[in-house]
PDB file of C-alpha atoms in Angstrom:
ATOM      1  CA  MET A   1    -121.036 -41.472  91.462  1.00 70.00           C
ATOM      2  CA  THR A   2    -119.878 -44.144  89.331  1.00 76.00           C
ATOM      3  CA  TRP A   3    -122.948 -46.105  88.893  1.00 82.00           C
ATOM      4  CA  ASP A   4    -122.066 -49.363  88.402  1.00 83.00           C
ATOM      5  CA  ALA A   5    -121.599 -52.821  89.747  1.00 87.00           C
ATOM      6  CA  ALA A   6    -119.652 -52.006  93.185  1.00 90.00           C
ATOM      7  CA  GLY A   7    -120.732 -47.595  93.755  1.00 88.00           C
ATOM      8  CA  ALA A   8    -124.029 -49.402  92.827  1.00 93.00           C
ATOM      9  CA  SER A   9    -123.255 -51.535  95.870  1.00 94.00           C
ATOM     10  CA  ARG A  10    -121.800 -49.932  98.187  1.00 92.00           C
ATOM     11  CA  ALA A  11    -123.895 -46.352  98.288  1.00 92.00           C
ATOM     12  CA  ILE A  12    -127.221 -48.832  98.533  1.00 95.00           C
ATOM     13  CA  SER A  13    -125.787 -50.999 101.468  1.00 94.00           C
ATOM     14  CA  ALA A  14    -124.608 -47.297 103.047  1.00 92.00           C
ATOM     15  CA  ALA A  15    -127.531 -45.671 102.555  1.00 93.00           C
ATOM     16  CA  LYS A  16    -129.448 -48.846 104.037  1.00 94.00           C
ATOM     17  CA  ALA A  17    -127.439 -48.571 106.606  1.00 93.00           C
ATOM     18  CA  SER A  18    -127.924 -45.511 107.781  1.00 92.00           C
ATOM     19  CA  GLY A  19    -131.215 -45.064 107.773  1.00 92.00           C
ATOM     20  CA  MET A  20    -132.274 -43.768 104.825  1.00 94.00           C
ATOM     21  CA  ASP A  21    -134.951 -43.873 103.680  1.00 95.00           C
ATOM     22  CA  PHE A  22    -134.204 -43.700  99.615  1.00 97.00           C
ATOM     23  CA  ILE A  23    -131.333 -42.744  97.807  1.00 96.00           C
ATOM     24  CA  GLU A  24    -130.766 -39.688  95.592  1.00 96.00           C
ATOM     25  CA  ILE A  25    -128.660 -41.311  92.677  1.00 95.00           C
ATOM     26  CA  ALA A  26    -126.622 -38.655  90.383  1.00 91.00           C
ATOM     27  CA  LEU A  27    -126.725 -39.710  86.505  1.00 92.00           C
ATOM     28  CA  LEU A  28    -124.293 -36.756  85.430  1.00 86.00           C
ATOM     29  CA  ASP A  29    -123.271 -39.180  82.564  1.00 90.00           C
ATOM     30  CA  PRO A  30    -126.297 -41.289  81.814  1.00 94.00           C
ATOM     31  CA  ALA A  31    -124.821 -43.671  79.068  1.00 93.00           C
ATOM     32  CA  SER A  32    -122.540 -45.314  81.503  1.00 90.00           C
ATOM     33  CA  THR A  33    -124.632 -46.236  84.035  1.00 92.00           C
ATOM     34  CA  ASP A  34    -125.726 -50.143  84.371  1.00 92.00           C
ATOM     35  CA  ALA A  35    -129.418 -49.516  84.911  1.00 95.00           C
ATOM     36  CA  ALA A  36    -130.930 -53.131  84.753  1.00 95.00           C
ATOM     37  CA  LEU A  37    -128.418 -53.530  88.249  1.00 95.00           C
ATOM     38  CA  GLY A  38    -128.961 -50.478  89.676  1.00 95.00           C
ATOM     39  CA  ARG A  39    -132.932 -51.984  89.980  1.00 97.00           C
ATOM     40  CA  ASP A  40    -132.026 -54.805  91.346  1.00 96.00           C
ATOM     41  CA  LEU A  41    -130.256 -53.764  93.885  1.00 96.00           C
ATOM     42  CA  LEU A  42    -132.583 -50.807  94.420  1.00 97.00           C
ATOM     43  CA  GLU A  43    -135.189 -53.420  94.765  1.00 97.00           C
ATOM     44  CA  LYS A  44    -133.600 -56.411  97.110  1.00 96.00           C
ATOM     45  CA  ALA A  45    -133.296 -53.260  99.455  1.00 96.00           C
ATOM     46  CA  GLU A  46    -136.917 -52.367  99.402  1.00 97.00           C
ATOM     47  CA  LEU A  47    -134.826 -48.724  98.634  1.00 97.00           C
ATOM     48  CA  PRO A  48    -136.616 -46.378  96.744  1.00 98.00           C
ATOM     49  CA  ALA A  49    -135.131 -43.511  94.292  1.00 98.00           C
ATOM     50  CA  VAL A  50    -134.705 -40.335  92.063  1.00 98.00           C
ATOM     51  CA  CYS A  51    -132.320 -39.086  89.560  1.00 97.00           C
ATOM     52  CA  SER A  52    -130.692 -35.391  89.647  1.00 97.00           C
ATOM     53  CA  LEU A  53    -128.188 -34.546  86.694  1.00 95.00           C
ATOM     54  CA  GLY A  54    -126.736 -31.012  85.904  1.00 95.00           C
ATOM     55  CA  LEU A  55    -125.992 -31.012  81.924  1.00 96.00           C
ATOM     56  CA  PRO A  56    -122.828 -31.141  80.055  1.00 95.00           C
ATOM     57  CA  GLN A  57    -121.660 -28.156  78.649  1.00 95.00           C
ATOM     58  CA  GLU A  58    -122.156 -29.120  75.451  1.00 97.00           C
ATOM     59  CA  VAL A  59    -125.390 -29.982  75.482  1.00 98.00           C
ATOM     60  CA  TRP A  60    -126.766 -27.010  77.254  1.00 98.00           C
ATOM     61  CA  ALA A  61    -130.494 -26.107  76.615  1.00 98.00           C
ATOM     62  CA  SER A  62    -129.802 -22.527  76.224  1.00 98.00           C
ATOM     63  CA  HIS A  63    -127.262 -22.814  73.481  1.00 97.00           C
ATOM     64  CA  ASN A  64    -128.509 -26.442  72.412  1.00 98.00           C
ATOM     65  CA  PRO A  65    -131.676 -27.785  73.028  1.00 98.00           C
ATOM     66  CA  THR A  66    -131.534 -30.595  70.247  1.00 98.00           C
ATOM     67  CA  GLY A  67    -128.262 -32.067  72.793  1.00 98.00           C
ATOM     68  CA  ALA A  68    -129.984 -31.813  75.429  1.00 98.00           C
ATOM     69  CA  ILE A  69    -133.659 -33.097  74.971  1.00 98.00           C
ATOM     70  CA  ASP A  70    -131.218 -35.727  74.107  1.00 98.00           C
ATOM     71  CA  PHE A  71    -129.729 -35.588  76.625  1.00 98.00           C
ATOM     72  CA  LEU A  72    -132.628 -36.035  79.067  1.00 98.00           C
ATOM     73  CA  LYS A  73    -134.163 -38.678  77.115  1.00 98.00           C
ATOM     74  CA  LEU A  74    -131.247 -41.200  77.478  1.00 98.00           C
ATOM     75  CA  ALA A  75    -131.164 -40.302  81.661  1.00 98.00           C
ATOM     76  CA  ILE A  76    -135.032 -40.395  81.365  1.00 98.00           C
ATOM     77  CA  LYS A  77    -135.160 -43.550  80.405  1.00 98.00           C
ATOM     78  CA  LYS A  78    -132.193 -44.904  82.063  1.00 97.00           C
ATOM     79  CA  ALA A  79    -134.051 -43.159  85.567  1.00 98.00           C
ATOM     80  CA  ALA A  80    -137.017 -45.355  85.149  1.00 98.00           C
ATOM     81  CA  GLY A  81    -134.414 -48.286  84.114  1.00 98.00           C
ATOM     82  CA  LEU A  82    -133.661 -47.697  87.819  1.00 97.00           C
ATOM     83  CA  GLY A  83    -137.554 -48.254  89.027  1.00 98.00           C
ATOM     84  CA  ALA A  84    -137.138 -43.980  89.905  1.00 98.00           C
ATOM     85  CA  GLU A  85    -139.521 -41.747  91.322  1.00 98.00           C
ATOM     86  CA  ALA A  86    -138.359 -38.689  89.242  1.00 98.00           C
ATOM     87  CA  LEU A  87    -135.279 -36.717  86.980  1.00 98.00           C
ATOM     88  CA  SER A  88    -134.887 -33.534  88.764  1.00 98.00           C
ATOM     89  CA  GLY A  89    -132.047 -31.894  89.631  1.00 98.00           C
ATOM     90  CA  VAL A  90    -130.137 -28.362  87.218  1.00 98.00           C
ATOM     91  CA  THR A  91    -132.171 -30.229  83.999  1.00 98.00           C
ATOM     92  CA  TYR A  92    -132.416 -26.981  82.065  1.00 98.00           C
ATOM     93  CA  GLY A  93    -128.877 -25.926  81.789  1.00 97.00           C
ATOM     94  CA  GLY A  94    -124.747 -26.889  83.523  1.00 93.00           C
ATOM     95  CA  ILE A  95    -123.859 -26.207  87.188  1.00 89.00           C
ATOM     96  CA  GLY A  96    -121.572 -23.572  86.626  1.00 90.00           C
ATOM     97  CA  GLU A  97    -123.658 -22.240  83.901  1.00 94.00           C
ATOM     98  CA  ARG A  98    -122.696 -18.219  83.865  1.00 92.00           C
ATOM     99  CA  SER A  99    -123.188 -15.595  80.872  1.00 93.00           C
ATOM    100  CA  GLY A 100    -122.241 -12.786  82.097  1.00 93.00           C
ATOM    101  CA  SER A 101    -125.229 -10.845  81.485  1.00 96.00           C
ATOM    102  CA  PRO A 102    -129.258 -11.517  82.557  1.00 96.00           C
ATOM    103  CA  PRO A 103    -131.326 -14.294  80.930  1.00 97.00           C
ATOM    104  CA  THR A 104    -131.974 -13.796  76.909  1.00 98.00           C
ATOM    105  CA  VAL A 105    -135.157 -14.798  75.897  1.00 98.00           C
ATOM    106  CA  GLN A 106    -134.171 -16.866  73.248  1.00 98.00           C
ATOM    107  CA  GLU A 107    -132.100 -18.874  76.177  1.00 98.00           C
ATOM    108  CA  LEU A 108    -135.131 -18.749  77.768  1.00 98.00           C
ATOM    109  CA  ASP A 109    -137.184 -20.460  75.340  1.00 98.00           C
ATOM    110  CA  ASN A 110    -134.519 -22.535  74.580  1.00 98.00           C
ATOM    111  CA  VAL A 111    -134.882 -23.656  78.223  1.00 98.00           C
ATOM    112  CA  ALA A 112    -138.385 -23.713  77.777  1.00 98.00           C
ATOM    113  CA  THR A 113    -138.394 -26.055  74.823  1.00 98.00           C
ATOM    114  CA  VAL A 114    -136.148 -28.119  76.323  1.00 98.00           C
ATOM    115  CA  LEU A 115    -137.979 -28.617  79.459  1.00 98.00           C
ATOM    116  CA  GLU A 116    -141.336 -28.980  77.777  1.00 98.00           C
ATOM    117  CA  ALA A 117    -139.667 -31.827  75.718  1.00 98.00           C
ATOM    118  CA  ALA A 118    -139.047 -33.752  78.411  1.00 98.00           C
ATOM    119  CA  ALA A 119    -141.671 -33.441  81.047  1.00 98.00           C
ATOM    120  CA  LYS A 120    -143.767 -35.218  78.033  1.00 98.00           C
ATOM    121  CA  TYR A 121    -141.076 -37.940  77.705  1.00 98.00           C
ATOM    122  CA  ALA A 122    -140.370 -38.545  81.599  1.00 98.00           C
ATOM    123  CA  LYS A 123    -144.553 -38.648  81.493  1.00 98.00           C
ATOM    124  CA  ASP A 124    -145.061 -41.440  79.098  1.00 98.00           C
ATOM    125  CA  HIS A 125    -142.389 -43.135  81.851  1.00 98.00           C
ATOM    126  CA  GLY A 126    -144.022 -42.783  84.306  1.00 98.00           C
ATOM    127  CA  LEU A 127    -141.582 -39.728  85.557  1.00 98.00           C
ATOM    128  CA  ALA A 128    -141.754 -36.970  87.725  1.00 98.00           C
ATOM    129  CA  PHE A 129    -139.936 -34.605  87.108  1.00 99.00           C
ATOM    130  CA  GLY A 130    -138.384 -31.393  88.239  1.00 98.00           C
ATOM    131  CA  ILE A 131    -135.972 -28.124  88.348  1.00 98.00           C
ATOM    132  CA  GLU A 132    -133.951 -26.931  90.528  1.00 98.00           C
ATOM    133  CA  PRO A 133    -132.532 -23.810  90.991  1.00 98.00           C
ATOM    134  CA  VAL A 134    -129.582 -22.702  92.284  1.00 98.00           C
ATOM    135  CA  ASN A 135    -127.480 -19.655  92.831  1.00 97.00           C
ATOM    136  CA  ARG A 136    -126.513 -17.321  91.166  1.00 97.00           C
ATOM    137  CA  TYR A 137    -122.370 -18.211  91.196  1.00 94.00           C
ATOM    138  CA  GLU A 138    -123.261 -21.384  89.075  1.00 94.00           C
ATOM    139  CA  THR A 139    -126.480 -19.892  86.461  1.00 97.00           C
ATOM    140  CA  HIS A 140    -127.665 -16.937  85.404  1.00 98.00           C
ATOM    141  CA  LEU A 141    -130.610 -18.600  84.603  1.00 98.00           C
ATOM    142  CA  ILE A 142    -133.166 -19.402  87.746  1.00 98.00           C
ATOM    143  CA  ASN A 143    -132.050 -18.626  90.689  1.00 98.00           C
ATOM    144  CA  THR A 144    -135.352 -18.152  93.167  1.00 98.00           C
ATOM    145  CA  ALA A 145    -138.095 -20.432  93.341  1.00 98.00           C
ATOM    146  CA  ALA A 146    -140.232 -17.797  92.273  1.00 98.00           C
ATOM    147  CA  GLN A 147    -138.919 -18.177  89.020  1.00 98.00           C
ATOM    148  CA  GLY A 148    -139.127 -22.028  88.878  1.00 98.00           C
ATOM    149  CA  VAL A 149    -142.257 -21.674  89.038  1.00 98.00           C
ATOM    150  CA  THR A 150    -142.817 -19.257  86.267  1.00 98.00           C
ATOM    151  CA  MET A 151    -141.010 -21.678  84.269  1.00 98.00           C
ATOM    152  CA  ILE A 152    -143.236 -24.022  85.993  1.00 98.00           C
ATOM    153  CA  GLU A 153    -146.320 -22.221  84.607  1.00 98.00           C
ATOM    154  CA  ARG A 154    -144.997 -21.378  81.869  1.00 98.00           C
ATOM    155  CA  ILE A 155    -145.180 -25.434  80.441  1.00 98.00           C
ATOM    156  CA  GLY A 156    -147.828 -26.651  82.499  1.00 98.00           C
ATOM    157  CA  ALA A 157    -146.886 -30.104  82.113  1.00 98.00           C
ATOM    158  CA  PRO A 158    -148.607 -32.185  85.773  1.00 98.00           C
ATOM    159  CA  ASN A 159    -145.685 -34.018  86.071  1.00 98.00           C
ATOM    160  CA  MET A 160    -143.520 -30.508  86.227  1.00 98.00           C
ATOM    161  CA  PHE A 161    -142.206 -29.981  89.897  1.00 98.00           C
ATOM    162  CA  LEU A 162    -140.696 -27.367  91.910  1.00 99.00           C
ATOM    163  CA  HIS A 163    -136.704 -28.934  93.996  1.00 98.00           C
ATOM    164  CA  LEU A 164    -135.489 -26.496  96.235  1.00 98.00           C
ATOM    165  CA  ASP A 165    -132.306 -26.727  98.368  1.00 98.00           C
ATOM    166  CA  THR A 166    -131.492 -24.928 101.362  1.00 98.00           C
ATOM    167  CA  TYR A 167    -128.004 -24.150 100.336  1.00 97.00           C
ATOM    168  CA  HIS A 168    -128.929 -21.944  96.685  1.00 97.00           C
ATOM    169  CA  MET A 169    -131.832 -20.815  98.987  1.00 98.00           C
ATOM    170  CA  ASN A 170    -129.853 -19.263 102.129  1.00 96.00           C
ATOM    171  CA  ILE A 171    -128.352 -17.253  99.118  1.00 97.00           C
ATOM    172  CA  GLU A 172    -131.267 -16.172  96.663  1.00 98.00           C
ATOM    173  CA  GLU A 173    -133.658 -15.779  98.965  1.00 98.00           C
ATOM    174  CA  LYS A 174    -135.505 -13.734 101.098  1.00 97.00           C
ATOM    175  CA  GLY A 175    -135.116 -16.117 103.968  1.00 96.00           C
ATOM    176  CA  ALA A 176    -136.288 -19.612 103.076  1.00 97.00           C
ATOM    177  CA  GLY A 177    -139.336 -19.245 104.436  1.00 98.00           C
ATOM    178  CA  ASN A 178    -140.065 -17.063 101.702  1.00 98.00           C
ATOM    179  CA  GLY A 179    -139.235 -19.311  99.197  1.00 98.00           C
ATOM    180  CA  ILE A 180    -140.448 -22.197 100.111  1.00 98.00           C
ATOM    181  CA  ILE A 181    -143.605 -20.012 100.280  1.00 98.00           C
ATOM    182  CA  ALA A 182    -143.370 -18.743  96.728  1.00 98.00           C
ATOM    183  CA  GLY A 183    -142.725 -22.017  95.632  1.00 98.00           C
ATOM    184  CA  ARG A 184    -145.421 -24.092  97.653  1.00 98.00           C
ATOM    185  CA  ALA A 185    -148.100 -24.558  94.541  1.00 98.00           C
ATOM    186  CA  HIS A 186    -145.234 -26.455  92.820  1.00 98.00           C
ATOM    187  CA  LEU A 187    -142.695 -27.713  95.747  1.00 98.00           C
ATOM    188  CA  LYS A 188    -143.076 -31.459  95.750  1.00 98.00           C
ATOM    189  CA  TYR A 189    -138.643 -31.915  96.679  1.00 98.00           C
ATOM    190  CA  ILE A 190    -136.012 -30.141  98.668  1.00 98.00           C
ATOM    191  CA  HIS A 191    -132.359 -30.552  99.398  1.00 98.00           C
ATOM    192  CA  LEU A 192    -131.071 -29.787 102.977  1.00 98.00           C
ATOM    193  CA  SER A 193    -127.945 -28.464 102.725  1.00 96.00           C
ATOM    194  CA  GLU A 194    -126.590 -26.486 105.150  1.00 95.00           C
ATOM    195  CA  SER A 195    -124.698 -23.262 104.645  1.00 94.00           C
ATOM    196  CA  ASP A 196    -121.017 -24.513 103.888  1.00 91.00           C
ATOM    197  CA  ARG A 197    -121.453 -27.904 101.805  1.00 90.00           C
ATOM    198  CA  GLY A 198    -120.989 -29.832 104.549  1.00 90.00           C
ATOM    199  CA  THR A 199    -122.541 -31.144 107.838  1.00 92.00           C
ATOM    200  CA  PRO A 200    -126.336 -30.117 108.668  1.00 94.00           C
ATOM    201  CA  GLY A 201    -127.042 -27.855 112.034  1.00 95.00           C
ATOM    202  CA  GLN A 202    -123.394 -26.756 111.978  1.00 94.00           C
ATOM    203  CA  GLY A 203    -123.689 -23.181 109.609  1.00 94.00           C
ATOM    204  CA  THR A 204    -125.425 -21.023 109.167  1.00 95.00           C
ATOM    205  CA  CYS A 205    -128.496 -22.230 107.430  1.00 96.00           C
ATOM    206  CA  ASP A 206    -131.804 -21.156 109.652  1.00 97.00           C
ATOM    207  CA  TRP A 207    -133.506 -25.427 109.705  1.00 98.00           C
ATOM    208  CA  ASP A 208    -136.539 -24.411 112.286  1.00 98.00           C
ATOM    209  CA  GLU A 209    -137.751 -21.817 110.150  1.00 98.00           C
ATOM    210  CA  ILE A 210    -137.160 -24.385 106.963  1.00 98.00           C
ATOM    211  CA  PHE A 211    -139.198 -26.832 108.464  1.00 98.00           C
ATOM    212  CA  ALA A 212    -142.046 -25.111 110.601  1.00 98.00           C
ATOM    213  CA  THR A 213    -143.126 -23.194 106.706  1.00 98.00           C
ATOM    214  CA  LEU A 214    -142.604 -26.856 105.255  1.00 98.00           C
ATOM    215  CA  ALA A 215    -144.764 -27.718 108.082  1.00 98.00           C
ATOM    216  CA  ALA A 216    -147.289 -25.261 107.929  1.00 98.00           C
ATOM    217  CA  ILE A 217    -148.135 -25.719 103.787  1.00 98.00           C
ATOM    218  CA  ASN A 218    -148.373 -28.914 104.761  1.00 98.00           C
ATOM    219  CA  PHE A 219    -145.140 -30.038 102.886  1.00 98.00           C
ATOM    220  CA  LYS A 220    -145.388 -33.819 101.692  1.00 96.00           C
ATOM    221  CA  GLY A 221    -142.349 -34.565  99.259  1.00 97.00           C
ATOM    222  CA  GLY A 222    -139.043 -36.037  99.504  1.00 97.00           C
ATOM    223  CA  LEU A 223    -136.600 -34.673 102.037  1.00 98.00           C
ATOM    224  CA  ALA A 224    -133.034 -35.354 100.709  1.00 97.00           C
ATOM    225  CA  MET A 225    -129.979 -34.487 102.723  1.00 95.00           C
ATOM    226  CA  GLU A 226    -127.361 -32.667 100.612  1.00 92.00           C
ATOM    227  CA  SER A 227    -122.805 -32.695 101.683  1.00 87.00           C
ATOM    228  CA  PHE A 228    -120.411 -32.636  99.053  1.00 78.00           C
ATOM    229  CA  ILE A 229    -117.546 -34.546 100.381  1.00 75.00           C
ATOM    230  CA  ASN A 230    -114.789 -35.808  98.211  1.00 69.00           C
ATOM    231  CA  MET A 231    -115.387 -34.456  95.209  1.00 68.00           C
ATOM    232  CA  PRO A 232    -114.773 -35.454  91.372  1.00 69.00           C
ATOM    233  CA  PRO A 233    -113.597 -32.553  90.192  1.00 70.00           C
ATOM    234  CA  GLU A 234    -115.585 -32.197  87.327  1.00 67.00           C
ATOM    235  CA  ILE A 235    -118.680 -31.442  90.478  1.00 72.00           C
ATOM    236  CA  GLY A 236    -115.827 -29.923  92.559  1.00 72.00           C
ATOM    237  CA  TYR A 237    -115.233 -27.323  89.949  1.00 70.00           C
ATOM    238  CA  GLY A 238    -119.221 -26.922  89.329  1.00 72.00           C
ATOM    239  CA  LEU A 239    -119.343 -26.639  92.942  1.00 73.00           C
ATOM    240  CA  SER A 240    -116.036 -24.367  93.959  1.00 76.00           C
ATOM    241  CA  VAL A 241    -116.174 -26.816  96.807  1.00 76.00           C
ATOM    242  CA  TRP A 242    -111.844 -26.425  96.936  1.00 73.00           C
ATOM    243  CA  ARG A 243    -111.474 -27.801 100.599  1.00 72.00           C
ATOM    244  CA  PRO A 244    -113.334 -30.422 103.025  1.00 74.00           C
ATOM    245  CA  VAL A 245    -116.465 -28.767 104.345  1.00 76.00           C
ATOM    246  CA  ALA A 246    -116.777 -31.627 106.805  1.00 77.00           C
ATOM    247  CA  GLU A 247    -114.836 -34.300 108.500  1.00 80.00           C
ATOM    248  CA  SER A 248    -116.033 -37.266 107.020  1.00 82.00           C
ATOM    249  CA  ALA A 249    -118.733 -39.063 104.982  1.00 82.00           C
ATOM    250  CA  ASP A 250    -119.080 -40.886 108.066  1.00 84.00           C
ATOM    251  CA  ALA A 251    -119.864 -37.180 110.535  1.00 85.00           C
ATOM    252  CA  VAL A 252    -122.076 -36.101 107.426  1.00 87.00           C
ATOM    253  CA  ILE A 253    -124.281 -38.719 108.399  1.00 89.00           C
ATOM    254  CA  GLY A 254    -122.942 -40.097 112.173  1.00 90.00           C
ATOM    255  CA  GLN A 255    -124.376 -36.109 112.945  1.00 93.00           C
ATOM    256  CA  GLY A 256    -126.214 -34.045 110.216  1.00 94.00           C
ATOM    257  CA  LEU A 257    -128.695 -37.444 109.136  1.00 94.00           C
ATOM    258  CA  PRO A 258    -130.570 -38.032 113.226  1.00 95.00           C
ATOM    259  CA  PHE A 259    -130.021 -33.696 112.965  1.00 97.00           C
ATOM    260  CA  LEU A 260    -132.233 -33.248 109.831  1.00 97.00           C
ATOM    261  CA  ARG A 261    -134.462 -36.512 111.704  1.00 96.00           C
ATOM    262  CA  GLY A 262    -134.666 -35.079 114.843  1.00 97.00           C
ATOM    263  CA  LYS A 263    -136.174 -31.883 113.287  1.00 98.00           C
ATOM    264  CA  ALA A 264    -138.308 -33.373 110.690  1.00 98.00           C
ATOM    265  CA  GLN A 265    -140.072 -35.439 113.178  1.00 98.00           C
ATOM    266  CA  GLN A 266    -140.460 -32.392 115.437  1.00 98.00           C
ATOM    267  CA  TYR A 267    -142.334 -30.174 113.566  1.00 98.00           C
ATOM    268  CA  GLY A 268    -144.532 -32.919 112.090  1.00 98.00           C
ATOM    269  CA  LEU A 269    -143.517 -33.956 108.550  1.00 97.00           C
ATOM    270  CA  ILE A 270    -142.341 -37.126 109.066  1.00 94.00           C
TER     271      ILE A 270
END
């Protein structure tokens, strides 16, 4: 979670040793990210990268659009410095942001203002810019693929894309396939995360439905395995992860990665 010399080296070497095609870097604290070091390590490993984040509470876009824009601009600079292809995630708000009410017109207007500015800044830095709908327990703003599409089409930025997540879809969509179909025009990236956030293939996500629908829409984007273990407190709180969701990182990578790769091969996605 810390992108310093030790953290970056450990993550990149482990991803490479595991046979991963790319790595997703959490830019939760972009100011502390050593982009030059990370870029050097990534280039030496010949490992592409995508960056992701959620906004800290003090700069939630719904209430502090100016602060959110400044935070995202710094994150975009760091992502570009790392040589990443995109910045995505909960770029429109916080993980754990809930007002207790449906989003207001003003909140969504503020979010749109932030995303429009960030997408333009990302384009100027050669980056694609994504938004990830997350479940109702983590935000009240954007929960479904359809809501994500509405926001993307409202802004109309050519470098914006939809980033889905099977864990959130398992809660919010009327079938993962329907969510993928709803987002297909803008879908470029998907988190493959099990129903309990643990080892893919050991929960209740319907992986055949997910991969078959991705194949049906001729999906060509990023397939990212995501599991949450050994979480720092600030992330565990936002995600409501209170207990180990998998035996170990070795179990997730040793069992989950081959499972997902096998499904992707079965359906002709890789």
